[in-house]
Coordinates of C-alpha atoms in Angstrom, one line a residue:
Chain A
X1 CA 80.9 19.2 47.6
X2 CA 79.6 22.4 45.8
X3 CA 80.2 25.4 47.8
X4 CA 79.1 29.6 46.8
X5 CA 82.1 31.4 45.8
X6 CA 82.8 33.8 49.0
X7 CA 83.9 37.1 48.1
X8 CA 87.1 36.5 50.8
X9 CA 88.5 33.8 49.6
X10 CA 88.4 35.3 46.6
X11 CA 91.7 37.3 45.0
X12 CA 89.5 40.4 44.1
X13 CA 87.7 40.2 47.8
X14 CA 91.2 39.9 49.6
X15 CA 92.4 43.1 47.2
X16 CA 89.3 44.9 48.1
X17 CA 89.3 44.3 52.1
X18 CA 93.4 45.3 51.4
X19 CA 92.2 48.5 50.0
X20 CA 89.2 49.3 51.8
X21 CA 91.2 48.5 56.0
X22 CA 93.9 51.1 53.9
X23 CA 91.5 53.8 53.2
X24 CA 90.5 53.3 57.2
X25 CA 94.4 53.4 58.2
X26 CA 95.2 56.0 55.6
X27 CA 92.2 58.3 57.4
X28 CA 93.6 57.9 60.9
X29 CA 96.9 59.0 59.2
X30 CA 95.4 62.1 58.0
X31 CA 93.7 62.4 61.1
X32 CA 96.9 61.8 62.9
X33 CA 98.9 64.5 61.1
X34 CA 96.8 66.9 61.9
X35 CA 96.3 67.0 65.5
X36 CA 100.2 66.5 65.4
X37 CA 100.9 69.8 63.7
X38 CA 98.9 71.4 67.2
X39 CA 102.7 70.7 68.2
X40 CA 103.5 74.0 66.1
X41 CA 100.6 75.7 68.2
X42 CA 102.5 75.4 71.5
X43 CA 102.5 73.4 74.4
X44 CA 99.3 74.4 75.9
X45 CA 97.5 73.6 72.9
X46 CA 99.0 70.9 72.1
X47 CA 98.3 69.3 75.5
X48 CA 94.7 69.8 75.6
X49 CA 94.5 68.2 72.5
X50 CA 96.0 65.4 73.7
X51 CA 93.1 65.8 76.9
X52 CA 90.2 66.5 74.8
X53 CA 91.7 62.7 72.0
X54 CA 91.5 60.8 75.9
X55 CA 88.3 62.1 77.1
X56 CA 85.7 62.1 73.8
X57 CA 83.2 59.3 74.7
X58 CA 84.4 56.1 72.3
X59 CA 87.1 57.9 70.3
X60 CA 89.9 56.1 71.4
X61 CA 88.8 52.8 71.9
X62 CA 86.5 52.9 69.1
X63 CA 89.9 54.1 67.0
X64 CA 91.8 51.5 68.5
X65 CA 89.1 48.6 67.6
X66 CA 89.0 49.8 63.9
X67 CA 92.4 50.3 63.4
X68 CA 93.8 46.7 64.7
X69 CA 91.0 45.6 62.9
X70 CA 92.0 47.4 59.4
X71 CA 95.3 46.5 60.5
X72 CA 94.9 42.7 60.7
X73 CA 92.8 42.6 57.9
X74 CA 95.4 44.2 55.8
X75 CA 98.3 41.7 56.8
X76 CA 96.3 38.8 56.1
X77 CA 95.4 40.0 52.7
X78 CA 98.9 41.2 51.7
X79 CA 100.7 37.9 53.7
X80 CA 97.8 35.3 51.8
X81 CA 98.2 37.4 48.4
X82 CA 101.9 37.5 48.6
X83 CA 102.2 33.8 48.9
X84 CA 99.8 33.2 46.1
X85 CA 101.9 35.1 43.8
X86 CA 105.2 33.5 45.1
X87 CA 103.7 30.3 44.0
X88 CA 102.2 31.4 40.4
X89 CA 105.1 32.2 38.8
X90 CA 107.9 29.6 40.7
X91 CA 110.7 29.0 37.6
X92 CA 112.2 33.0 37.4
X93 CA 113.1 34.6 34.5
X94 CA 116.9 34.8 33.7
X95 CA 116.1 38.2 31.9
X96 CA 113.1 40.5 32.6
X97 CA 112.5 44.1 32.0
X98 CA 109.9 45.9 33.7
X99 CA 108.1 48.3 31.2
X100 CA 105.6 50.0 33.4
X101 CA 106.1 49.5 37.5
X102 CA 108.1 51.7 40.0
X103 CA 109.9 51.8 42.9
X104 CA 107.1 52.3 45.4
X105 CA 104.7 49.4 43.3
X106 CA 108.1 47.2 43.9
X107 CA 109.0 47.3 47.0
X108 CA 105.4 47.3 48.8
X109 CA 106.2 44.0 50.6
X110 CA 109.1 46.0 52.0
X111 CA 107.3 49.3 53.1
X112 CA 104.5 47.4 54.3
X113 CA 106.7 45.6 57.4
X114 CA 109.2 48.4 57.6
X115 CA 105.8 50.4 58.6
X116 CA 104.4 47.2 61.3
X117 CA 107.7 47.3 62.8
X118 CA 108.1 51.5 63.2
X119 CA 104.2 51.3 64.3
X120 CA 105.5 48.8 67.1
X121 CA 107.9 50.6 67.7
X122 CA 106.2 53.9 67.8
X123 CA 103.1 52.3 70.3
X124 CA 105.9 51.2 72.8
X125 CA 107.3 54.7 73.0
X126 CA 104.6 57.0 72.9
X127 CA 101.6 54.7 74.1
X128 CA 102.8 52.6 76.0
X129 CA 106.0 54.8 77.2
X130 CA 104.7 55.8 80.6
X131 CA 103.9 52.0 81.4
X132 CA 107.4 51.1 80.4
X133 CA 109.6 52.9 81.5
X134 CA 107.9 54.4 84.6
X135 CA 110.2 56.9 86.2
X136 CA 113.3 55.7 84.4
X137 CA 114.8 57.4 81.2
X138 CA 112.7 57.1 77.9
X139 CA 115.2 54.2 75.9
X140 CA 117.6 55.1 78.6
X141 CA 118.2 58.8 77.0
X142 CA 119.8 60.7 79.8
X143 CA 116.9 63.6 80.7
X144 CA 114.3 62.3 78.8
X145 CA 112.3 61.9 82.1
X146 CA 108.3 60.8 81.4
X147 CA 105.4 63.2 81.9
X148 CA 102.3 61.8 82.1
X149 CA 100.5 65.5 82.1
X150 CA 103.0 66.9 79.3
X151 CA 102.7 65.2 75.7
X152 CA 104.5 68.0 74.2
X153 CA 107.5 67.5 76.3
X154 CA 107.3 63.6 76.0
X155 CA 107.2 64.2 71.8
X156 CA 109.8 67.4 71.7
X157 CA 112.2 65.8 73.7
X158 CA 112.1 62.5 71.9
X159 CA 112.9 64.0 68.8
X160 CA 116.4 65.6 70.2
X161 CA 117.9 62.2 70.0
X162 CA 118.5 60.0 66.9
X163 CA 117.3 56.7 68.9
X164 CA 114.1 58.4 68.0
X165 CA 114.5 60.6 64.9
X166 CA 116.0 57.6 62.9
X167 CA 113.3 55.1 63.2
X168 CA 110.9 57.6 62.9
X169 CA 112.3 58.7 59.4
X170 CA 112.2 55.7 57.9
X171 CA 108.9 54.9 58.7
X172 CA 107.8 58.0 57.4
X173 CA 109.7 57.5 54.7
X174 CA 108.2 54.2 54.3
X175 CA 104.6 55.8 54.6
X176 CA 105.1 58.0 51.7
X177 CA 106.1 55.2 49.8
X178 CA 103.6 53.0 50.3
X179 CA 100.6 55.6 50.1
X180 CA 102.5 56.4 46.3
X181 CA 101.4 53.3 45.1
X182 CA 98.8 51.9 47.8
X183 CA 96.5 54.8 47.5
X184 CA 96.4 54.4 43.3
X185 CA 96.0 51.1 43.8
X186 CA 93.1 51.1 45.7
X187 CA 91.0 53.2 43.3
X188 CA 91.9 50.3 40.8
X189 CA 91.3 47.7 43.1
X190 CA 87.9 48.9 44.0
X191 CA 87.2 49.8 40.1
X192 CA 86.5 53.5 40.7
X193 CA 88.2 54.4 37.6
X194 CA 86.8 56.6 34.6
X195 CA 88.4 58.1 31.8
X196 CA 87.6 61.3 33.0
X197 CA 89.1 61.4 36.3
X198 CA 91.7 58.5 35.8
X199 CA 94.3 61.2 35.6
X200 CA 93.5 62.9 39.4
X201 CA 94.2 59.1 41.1
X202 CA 97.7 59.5 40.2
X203 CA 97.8 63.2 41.4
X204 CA 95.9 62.5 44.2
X205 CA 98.4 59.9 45.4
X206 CA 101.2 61.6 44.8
X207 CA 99.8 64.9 46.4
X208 CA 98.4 62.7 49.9
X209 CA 101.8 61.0 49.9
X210 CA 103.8 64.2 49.5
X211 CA 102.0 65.9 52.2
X212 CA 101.6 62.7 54.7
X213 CA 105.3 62.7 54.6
X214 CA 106.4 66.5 54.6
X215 CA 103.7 67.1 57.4
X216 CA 105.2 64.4 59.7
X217 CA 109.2 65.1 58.8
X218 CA 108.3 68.7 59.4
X219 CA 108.0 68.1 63.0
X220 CA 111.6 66.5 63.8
X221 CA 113.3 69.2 61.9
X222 CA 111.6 72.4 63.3
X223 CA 112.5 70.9 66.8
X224 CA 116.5 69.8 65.8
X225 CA 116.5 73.3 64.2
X226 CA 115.4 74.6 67.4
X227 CA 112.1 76.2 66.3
X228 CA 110.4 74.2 68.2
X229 CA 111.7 73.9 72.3
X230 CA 110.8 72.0 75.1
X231 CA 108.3 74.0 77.4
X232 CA 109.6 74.7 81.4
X233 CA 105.6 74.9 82.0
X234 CA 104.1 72.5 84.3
X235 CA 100.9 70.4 83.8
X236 CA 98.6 68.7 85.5
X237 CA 96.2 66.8 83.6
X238 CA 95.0 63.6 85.2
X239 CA 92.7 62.5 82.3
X240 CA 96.6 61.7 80.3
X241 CA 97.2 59.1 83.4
X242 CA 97.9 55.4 81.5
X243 CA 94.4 53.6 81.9
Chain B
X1 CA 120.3 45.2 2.9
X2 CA 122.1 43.7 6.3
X3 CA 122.8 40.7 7.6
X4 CA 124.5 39.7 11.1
X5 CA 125.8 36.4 12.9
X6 CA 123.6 36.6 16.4
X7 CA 124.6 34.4 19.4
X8 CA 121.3 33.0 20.5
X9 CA 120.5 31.5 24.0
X10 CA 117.1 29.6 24.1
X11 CA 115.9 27.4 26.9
X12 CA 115.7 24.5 25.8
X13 CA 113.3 22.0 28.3
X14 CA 112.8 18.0 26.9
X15 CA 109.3 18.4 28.9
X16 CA 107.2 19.5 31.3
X17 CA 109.0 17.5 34.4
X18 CA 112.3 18.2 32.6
X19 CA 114.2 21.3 34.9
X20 CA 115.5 23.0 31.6
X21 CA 118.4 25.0 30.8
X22 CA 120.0 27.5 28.2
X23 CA 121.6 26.3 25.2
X24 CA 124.0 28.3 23.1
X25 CA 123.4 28.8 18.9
X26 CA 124.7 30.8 16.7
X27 CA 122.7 32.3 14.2
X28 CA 124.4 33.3 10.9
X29 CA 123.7 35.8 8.1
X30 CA 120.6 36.8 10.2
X31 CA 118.7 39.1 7.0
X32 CA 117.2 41.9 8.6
X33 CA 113.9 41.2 6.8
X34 CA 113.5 38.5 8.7
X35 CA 110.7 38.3 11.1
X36 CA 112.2 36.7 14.3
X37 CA 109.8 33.1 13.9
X38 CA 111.6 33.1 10.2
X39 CA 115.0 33.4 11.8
X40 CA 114.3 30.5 14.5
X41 CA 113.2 28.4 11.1
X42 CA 116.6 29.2 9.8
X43 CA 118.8 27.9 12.7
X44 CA 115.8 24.8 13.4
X45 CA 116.7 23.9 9.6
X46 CA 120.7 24.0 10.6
X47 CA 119.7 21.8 13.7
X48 CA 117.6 19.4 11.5
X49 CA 120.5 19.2 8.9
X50 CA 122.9 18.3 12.0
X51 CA 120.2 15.6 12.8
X52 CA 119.7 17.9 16.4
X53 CA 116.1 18.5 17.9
X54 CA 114.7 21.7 16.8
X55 CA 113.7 24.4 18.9
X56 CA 109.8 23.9 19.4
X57 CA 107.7 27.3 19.8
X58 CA 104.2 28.3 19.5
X59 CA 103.5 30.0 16.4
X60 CA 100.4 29.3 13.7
X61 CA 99.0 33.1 11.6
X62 CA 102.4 34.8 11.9
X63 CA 100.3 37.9 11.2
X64 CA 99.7 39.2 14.7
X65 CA 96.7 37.8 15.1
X66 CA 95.9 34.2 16.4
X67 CA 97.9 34.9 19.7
X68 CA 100.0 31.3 19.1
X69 CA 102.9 33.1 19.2
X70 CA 104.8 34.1 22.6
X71 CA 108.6 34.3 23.6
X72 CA 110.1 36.4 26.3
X73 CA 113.0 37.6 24.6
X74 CA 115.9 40.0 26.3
X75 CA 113.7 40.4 29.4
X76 CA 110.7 41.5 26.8
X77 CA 107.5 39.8 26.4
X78 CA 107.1 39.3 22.6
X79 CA 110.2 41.2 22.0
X80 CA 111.1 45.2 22.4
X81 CA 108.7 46.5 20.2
X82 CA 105.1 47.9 21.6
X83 CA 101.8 46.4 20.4
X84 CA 103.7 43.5 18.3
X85 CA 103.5 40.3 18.6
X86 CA 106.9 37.8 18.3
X87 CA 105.7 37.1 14.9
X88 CA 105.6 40.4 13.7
X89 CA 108.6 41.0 15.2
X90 CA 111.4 42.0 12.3
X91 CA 115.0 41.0 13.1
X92 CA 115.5 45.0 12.1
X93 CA 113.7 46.2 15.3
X94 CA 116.6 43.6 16.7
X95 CA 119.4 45.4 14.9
X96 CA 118.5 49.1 15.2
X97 CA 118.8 48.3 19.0
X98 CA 122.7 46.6 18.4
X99 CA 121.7 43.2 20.6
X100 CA 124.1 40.8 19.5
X101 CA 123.3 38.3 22.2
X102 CA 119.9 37.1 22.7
X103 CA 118.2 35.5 25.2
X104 CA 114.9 33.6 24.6
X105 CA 113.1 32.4 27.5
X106 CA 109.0 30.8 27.4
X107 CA 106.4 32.5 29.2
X108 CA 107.2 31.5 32.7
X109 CA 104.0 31.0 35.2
X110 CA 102.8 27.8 36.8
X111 CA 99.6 28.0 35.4
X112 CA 101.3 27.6 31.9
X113 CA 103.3 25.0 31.9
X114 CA 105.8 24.1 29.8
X115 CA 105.2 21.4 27.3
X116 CA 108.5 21.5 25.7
X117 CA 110.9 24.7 25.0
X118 CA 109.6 27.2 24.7
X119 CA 106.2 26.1 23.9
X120 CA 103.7 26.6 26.9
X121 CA 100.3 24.6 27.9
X122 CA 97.9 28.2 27.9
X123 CA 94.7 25.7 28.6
X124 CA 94.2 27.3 31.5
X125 CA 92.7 30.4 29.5
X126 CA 90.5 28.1 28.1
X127 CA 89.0 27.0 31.6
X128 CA 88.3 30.5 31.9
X129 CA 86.6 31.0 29.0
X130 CA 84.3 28.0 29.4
X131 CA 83.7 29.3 32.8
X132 CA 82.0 32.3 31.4
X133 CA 83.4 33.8 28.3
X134 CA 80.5 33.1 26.0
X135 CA 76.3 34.0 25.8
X136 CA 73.5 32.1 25.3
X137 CA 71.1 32.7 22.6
X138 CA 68.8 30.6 20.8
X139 CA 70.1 30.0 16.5
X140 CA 67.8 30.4 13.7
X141 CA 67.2 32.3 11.0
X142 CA 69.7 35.1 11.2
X143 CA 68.8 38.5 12.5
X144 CA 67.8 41.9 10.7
X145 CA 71.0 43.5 10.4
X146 CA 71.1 46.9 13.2
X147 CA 68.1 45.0 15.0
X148 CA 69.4 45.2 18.2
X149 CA 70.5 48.9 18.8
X150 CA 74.2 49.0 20.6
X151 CA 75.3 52.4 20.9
X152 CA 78.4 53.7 19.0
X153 CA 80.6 54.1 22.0
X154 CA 79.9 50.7 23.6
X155 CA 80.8 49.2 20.3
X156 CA 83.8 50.7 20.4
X157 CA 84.4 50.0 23.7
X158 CA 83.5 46.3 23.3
X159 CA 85.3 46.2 20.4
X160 CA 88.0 47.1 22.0
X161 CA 88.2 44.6 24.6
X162 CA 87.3 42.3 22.1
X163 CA 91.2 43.4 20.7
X164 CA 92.4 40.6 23.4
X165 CA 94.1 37.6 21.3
X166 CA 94.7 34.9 24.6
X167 CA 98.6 35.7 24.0
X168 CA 99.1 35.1 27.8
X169 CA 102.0 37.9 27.4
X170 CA 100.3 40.0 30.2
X171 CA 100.8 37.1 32.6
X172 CA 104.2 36.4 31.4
X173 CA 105.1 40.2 31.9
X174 CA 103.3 40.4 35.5
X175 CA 105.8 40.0 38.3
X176 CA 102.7 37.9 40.4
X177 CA 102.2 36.5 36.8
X178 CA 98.4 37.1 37.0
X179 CA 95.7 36.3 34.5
X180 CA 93.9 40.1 35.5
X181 CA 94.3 41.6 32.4
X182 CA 93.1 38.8 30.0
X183 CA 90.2 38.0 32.2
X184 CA 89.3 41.6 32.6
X185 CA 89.1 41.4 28.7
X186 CA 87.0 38.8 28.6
X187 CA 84.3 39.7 31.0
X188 CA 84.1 43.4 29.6
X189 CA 83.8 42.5 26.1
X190 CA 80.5 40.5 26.6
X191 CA 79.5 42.5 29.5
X192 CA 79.3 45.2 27.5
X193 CA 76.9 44.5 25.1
X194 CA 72.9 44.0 24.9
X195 CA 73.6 40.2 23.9
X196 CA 75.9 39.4 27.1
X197 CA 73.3 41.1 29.9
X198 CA 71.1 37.5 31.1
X199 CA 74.4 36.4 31.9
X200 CA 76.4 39.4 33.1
X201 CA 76.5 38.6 36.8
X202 CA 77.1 34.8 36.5
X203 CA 80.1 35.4 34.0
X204 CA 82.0 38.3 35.6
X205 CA 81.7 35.5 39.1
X206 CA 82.9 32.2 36.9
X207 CA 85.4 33.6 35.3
X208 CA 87.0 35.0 38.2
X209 CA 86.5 32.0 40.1
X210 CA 88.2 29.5 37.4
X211 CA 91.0 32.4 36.9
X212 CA 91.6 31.5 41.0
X213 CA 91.5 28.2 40.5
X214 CA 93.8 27.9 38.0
X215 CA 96.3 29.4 40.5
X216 CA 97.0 32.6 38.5
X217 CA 98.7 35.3 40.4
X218 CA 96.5 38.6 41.8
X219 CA 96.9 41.8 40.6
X220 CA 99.1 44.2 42.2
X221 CA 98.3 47.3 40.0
X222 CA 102.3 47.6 38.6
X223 CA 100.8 47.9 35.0
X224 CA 103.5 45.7 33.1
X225 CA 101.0 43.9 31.6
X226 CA 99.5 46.4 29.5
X227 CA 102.8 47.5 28.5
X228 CA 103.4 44.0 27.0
X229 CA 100.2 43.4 25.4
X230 CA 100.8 43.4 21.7
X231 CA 97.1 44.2 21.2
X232 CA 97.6 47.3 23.8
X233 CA 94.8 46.3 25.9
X234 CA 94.8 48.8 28.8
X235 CA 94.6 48.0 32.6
X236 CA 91.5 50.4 32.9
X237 CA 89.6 46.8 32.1
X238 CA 91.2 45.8 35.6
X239 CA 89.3 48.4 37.0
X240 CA 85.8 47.7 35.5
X241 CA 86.1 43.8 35.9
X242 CA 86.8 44.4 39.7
X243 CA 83.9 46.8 40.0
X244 CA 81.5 44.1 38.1
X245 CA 82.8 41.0 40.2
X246 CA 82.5 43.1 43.8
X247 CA 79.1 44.1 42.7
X248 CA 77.8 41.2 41.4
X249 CA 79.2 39.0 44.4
X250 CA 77.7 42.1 47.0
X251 CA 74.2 41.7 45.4
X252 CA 73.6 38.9 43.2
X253 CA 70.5 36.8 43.8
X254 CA 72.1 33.6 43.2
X255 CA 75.4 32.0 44.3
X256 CA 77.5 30.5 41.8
X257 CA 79.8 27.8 43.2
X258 CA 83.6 27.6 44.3
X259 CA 86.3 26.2 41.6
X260 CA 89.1 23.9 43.0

């Protein structure tokens, strides 16, 4: 039977929705970053961020419905992709020198689930860490209590331990990585290329990945340099409550 | 003028259900003026004399041109030097870079099978091409010369896609050994010009479509495959024949059907 060529099923159509669900994650990212550096602003600050994120009409769930939406979409492209090129090239070569690629273009089936699993892992601490551990230690760290009302405390403290800090290095790590090469390759993917501006995609991903990472690691080492402390305060914000 | 004894490990594969495996040769008093076909003549006129099978590979202008030619050798698609072909390939290039041991592999990809050594089955390229790679126009009488205006740059431009020789070395260098580059060629190169417009939309869809079905690899932007293309066709063709097909499958009029 005849059937019209859908864009989806397509190789270029599953690159595209690969790069287009990455531009959404990679703006969440961005957006991410940013509210997190209020952390450098002080507790107060940073808490009624954290008030204001929970109590914008839509924001959060309407976040949360893109977001696992880019997400999936981005697995499925990269997990049907992957397999396709598994199976296009099936006898290896006993000898083969790579002329062009790097390290980050390499190993993007690595950074991509090194990322799934820290973004699991990340959700059940800090989103669903109330719900979890309930009055009991955060991933049994001895003081770590939870504070519904307090964010700051909840993210300063974590990053006193290494049960945290590790994890969350490499998956900023990770991040930078794949935004190196992701964020190139999605200019190319979507063909917005031109000789005059070819050369600001590659600065452009090296500068977002650069500052994605720094911006993130920053936090971790200004608290275990002690720059950053945990606050004695006391809030009482019932908007922060688990929904 | 030098000569050298190389040590010379081709695969060697009866056909294309055959698993294949390396065999050993020595080459002797290798001259460097040799071209690198010339010194597989040498040791497939040693293997005749011995009354062994020769070593079958690809290989018709052996001026860089007709894109027959194609060995992986040392890990290189058509050999170590850039923009050459395996035919234009002088055993010199070899020497300068002291390999004493070589190791001469086909273009590996599923799509291009192997029909015996390292001779490969590019057909596949051909699918594409008859999926799209040509225009229509009615013959006659031929036209005024400069009739049709085509503006210098898009000439050029054209012309330069038009550089593409159907090698298959950019799918042999590809890690997802993907047909992106040689497509992207082909789509451009008409695409570009007054002549290949009533078709445009149609072609950059078929060619894609057959370039699926043939069970190419996709492109993962690592850029090996401009690196390896002896006619240095760059991956900013990639770019453009991505931007056509979205387009064109985004707001086409028509539907062109599904290859399997």
């Amino acid at each position: 039977m005849e059937r019209a060529l859908t864009l989806t099923k397509t190789t270029i159509g599953k690159k595209a929705l690969m790069a287009l669900s990455g531009v959404a994650m990679l703006g969440f990212v961005i957006g991410h970053l940013s509210g997190n550096l209020k952390v450098f602003a002080g507790a107060e600050d940073f808490n009624e961020y954290a008030v204001w994120l929970r109590t914008m009409p839509g924001l959060l769930w309407g976040t949360r419905i893109v977001l696992l939406g880019a997400l999936a979409a981005h697995m499925a492209s990269a997990f049907s992709l992957w397999s396709r090129n598994k199976s296009a090239r099936k006898s290896r070569y006993t000898k083969k020198k790579d002329l062009a690629t790097d390290y980050a273009a390499k190993t993007m089936y690595w950074s991509g689930p090194i990322l799934f699993f820290y973004i699991v892992f990340h959700l059940v601490h800090l989103t669903f860490g109330g719900m979890i551990f309930g009055e009991s230690a955060v991933f049994g760290i001895e003081g770590y209590e939870w504070d519904h009302s307090n964010p700051y405390n909840n993210m300063v403290l974590g990053f006193q331990h290494w049960a945290v800090v590790v994890p969350y290095v490499l998956g900023v790590v990770a991040l930078g990585v794949h935004l190196f090469h992701g964020i190139w390759s999605a200019f190319q993917t979507v063909g917005l290329n031109h000789t005059k501006y070819n050369f600001l995609r590659r600065d452009l991903s090296i500068a977002l990945a650069v500052f994605i990472t720094a911006g993130f690691l920053s936090i971790p080492v200004a608290v275990l340099a002690g720059w950053i402390e945990p606050t004695t305060q006391t809030f009482f914000y019932p908007e922060l409550e688990p929904s | 003028m030098k000569t050298k004894n190389l040590t010379l490990n081709v695969w060697r594969q009866r056909s294309k259900s055959d698993s294949g495996r390396f065999e050993k040769y020595v080459a002797k008093d290798v001259n460097e003026h040799m071209s690198f076909l010339e010194m597989l003549d040498v040791v497939n006129e040693e293997l005749l004399e011995k009354g062994e099978e020769p070593i079958a590979f690809d290989h018709d202008c052996r001026e860089g041109i007709c894109g027959m030619c194609g060995l992986v050798i040392n890990g290189y698609a058509h050999g170590p030097q850039e923009r050459t072909t395996a035919c234009q390939l002088h055993m010199r290039k070899v020497f300068e870079l002291g390999w004493d041991e070589l190791w001469i592999e086909p273009w590996r990809a599923t799509s291009f099978p192997v029909i015996k050594d390292l001779a490969v089955d590019r057909s596949a390229f051909d699918r594409i091409m008859q999926a799209g790679g040509y225009i229509s126009i009615r013959t006659g009488s031929p036209p005024d010369a400069n009739e049709m205006p085509i503006g210098k740059h898009v000439a050029d431009m054209a012309m330069d896609a038009a550089e593409c020789i159907g090698c298959g070395a950019c799918v042999a260098a590809c890690p997802n050994a993907s047909a992106s580059l040689f497509t992207s060629a082909k789509v451009s190169h008409l695409g570009l010009l007054p002549q290949g417009q009533a078709e445009r939309e149609d072609r950059v869809r078929k060619m894609v479509g057959q370039m699926d079905a043939e069970g190419f690899g996709s492109c993962t932007n690592h850029g090996e495959c401009e690196k390896a293309c002896p006619k240095g066709i760059s991956i900013d063709w990639i770019a453009r024949m991505n931007r056509e097909f979205l387009k064109a499958m985004v707001t086409a009029d028509n539907e062109v059907e599904e290859r399997d």
